[in-house]
Amino acid sequence: MIIIDGPAELSGELTVQGAKNSTLPLLAAALLCKGQTVLHNCPDLSDVDTALRILEHAGCRCKREGHDLIVDSAVTQCEIPEELMRSMRSSIVFLGAMISRCGSARLCAPGGCELGPRPIDLHLSSLRRLGVDIEETGGWLNCSAPHGVEGAYVSLAFPSVGATENLILAAVCGKGTTIIANAAREPEISDLCEYLNRCGARVYGAGESCVIIDGVKELFGCEHRVMPDRIAAVTYMAAAAVTGGNVTLRDVDNTHILPMLGPFEESGCEVRQLGGCLNIMAPRRLNPVRHIRTMPYPGFPTDAQPAIMSMAAVGRGTSMFVENIFENRYRHAEGLGRMGAKIKVEGKVAVVEGVERLTGAAVESADLRGGAALVVAGLSAQGRTQVSGTQFIRRGYEDLAKHLADLGARVREEEA
Ligand code: EPZ
């Protein structure tokens, strides 16, 4: 568990970790590319360890040297064992890469955070459009592309990040051209395609709603630096915001942060961005964040909603949240409520009436971003907050407690 003695006032500098949600699809892509791939700036996270175990199970040799990952993709089989599939939702993104590399794949329906049913219907229907046979029996997916992947026109009913990544990974070595309409535009997609194109792929329009992929025969691994983690960055910004702090973040891609700046400015924080750095200065007491509506990129990202709710919880007024992406992404409201926050959740809508000061309490993480939001709230609360379930937090944040302590918080991690 993570133990925080609040209130704190954060100040100082911090280098933001590499993006978890870019590292994971990049590791899937490394399986598809022959030879060696070197990924720089990879965060040390349990989800990344799970992805490395999936690669090793497929026959790849993986080595971590600090924040560098070296993958020799000598793939011998394309199956993912159940325990690895269940421990991480994004393991589904290996499906497209395995089909490209082996012409087949066998895996079970993914697990991951309980943010809602987390269906994979868009992944499967899209891959079937590319000529992949997918048999779903007893929770297992037996996939094969006996005649190879055939380029096709695919229109996504929803701009799913994972389905877009799977489609691209399946189509890069397919026969002919694939056109994806209503593709997800998240920066992690652009990061993935930058790597793939450097490996010899022909992907055009990544980051836009229409992505065109001209299949090539094979791809060879290369070096790539993972983009900075925009959600980790916003989490630290929220920590500075709720503590009246003054924090500078290094290695921030300012374009990626733009869709999330609104609530910080609304609540009275001063944010200055220069080159790859960002400085945030917070007022003693925050104004409310007013209205947050989560949308696919370039809208406000659902992953930032929990941390911003911790800001709204201590704002001078009422804020309203509409969570349009996941059905069950307000689980942190329960923990915030135990700390004295006044939050009413009705389906997609949450109304938060800011209070003067939260009170430390024992609270439980239910998912990755919700757990981090409870830690953020603990920084501003009066007294001791114990956040348990930190195995969720370790999935996405490298050394969260240590980084916050380096910024002046009284926080430590203990075995529960
Ligand atoms: C990715 O998940 C991220 N994970 C999530 O971050 C992020 O919240 C999400 O994109 C949205 O930005 C990784 O990149 C590893 P989706 P993904 O497919 O791909 C529905 C975190 O905390 N849907 O865009 O699973 C789905 O149920 C994680 O780092 C279908 O209905 O997200 C959800 O309501 C959490 N059918 C919505 O689309 C499908 O086949 C968005 O899902 C696929 C998705």
XYZ file of C-alpha atoms and ligand atoms in Angstrom, residues 20-21 24 89-90 115 118-123 158-163 165 186 302-303 325-327 329 368-369, ligand 1:
72
model
C 2.850 2.628 -21.121
C 0.170 2.700 -23.836
C 2.793 -2.195 -25.149
C -6.253 -6.224 -21.261
C -3.906 -4.873 -23.883
C -13.715 -0.529 -16.377
C -14.256 -4.438 -22.267
C -15.567 -6.267 -25.388
C -13.320 -7.075 -28.340
C -16.044 -7.239 -30.999
C -14.473 -4.410 -33.045
C -11.102 -6.193 -33.005
C -16.055 3.366 -32.636
C -12.502 4.756 -32.850
C -11.151 2.008 -30.587
C -7.439 2.448 -29.783
C -6.758 -1.276 -29.452
C -8.767 -2.253 -32.519
C -3.583 -0.930 -33.376
C -4.417 8.859 -30.049
C -10.844 9.120 -20.153
C -7.562 8.112 -18.491
C -15.737 5.994 -22.996
C -16.052 3.348 -20.272
C -19.198 2.193 -18.501
C -14.926 4.408 -14.601
C -4.948 1.852 -12.408
C -5.945 5.501 -12.932
C -6.746 1.911 -24.606
O -7.604 0.858 -24.179
C -5.874 2.230 -23.410
N -5.084 1.058 -23.064
C -6.751 2.658 -22.235
O -5.883 3.018 -21.156
C -7.550 3.884 -22.652
O -8.427 4.236 -21.596
C -8.373 3.562 -23.909
O -7.490 3.086 -24.947
C -9.126 4.774 -24.422
O -8.227 5.791 -24.699
C -3.973 0.778 -23.790
O -3.645 1.472 -24.730
C -3.175 -0.407 -23.361
P -10.698 1.275 -26.631
P -8.536 0.082 -25.248
O -10.655 0.046 -27.449
O -7.812 -0.050 -26.532
C -15.217 -0.076 -26.407
C -5.034 2.888 -18.978
O -5.477 3.219 -17.870
N -14.815 -1.174 -27.293
O -10.420 2.597 -27.292
O -9.062 -1.124 -24.601
C -14.650 -0.261 -25.011
O -15.493 -1.113 -24.261
C -5.932 2.194 -19.973
O -3.853 3.105 -19.366
C -15.804 -1.984 -27.841
O -16.994 -1.795 -27.601
O -9.708 1.149 -25.406
C -14.614 1.131 -24.466
O -15.913 1.450 -23.983
C -7.342 2.023 -19.436
N -15.438 -3.024 -28.629
C -14.326 1.980 -25.711
O -14.628 1.149 -26.847
C -14.116 -3.280 -28.929
O -13.836 -4.219 -29.704
C -12.888 2.437 -25.802
O -12.097 1.290 -25.853
C -13.132 -2.438 -28.378
C -13.494 -1.386 -27.563
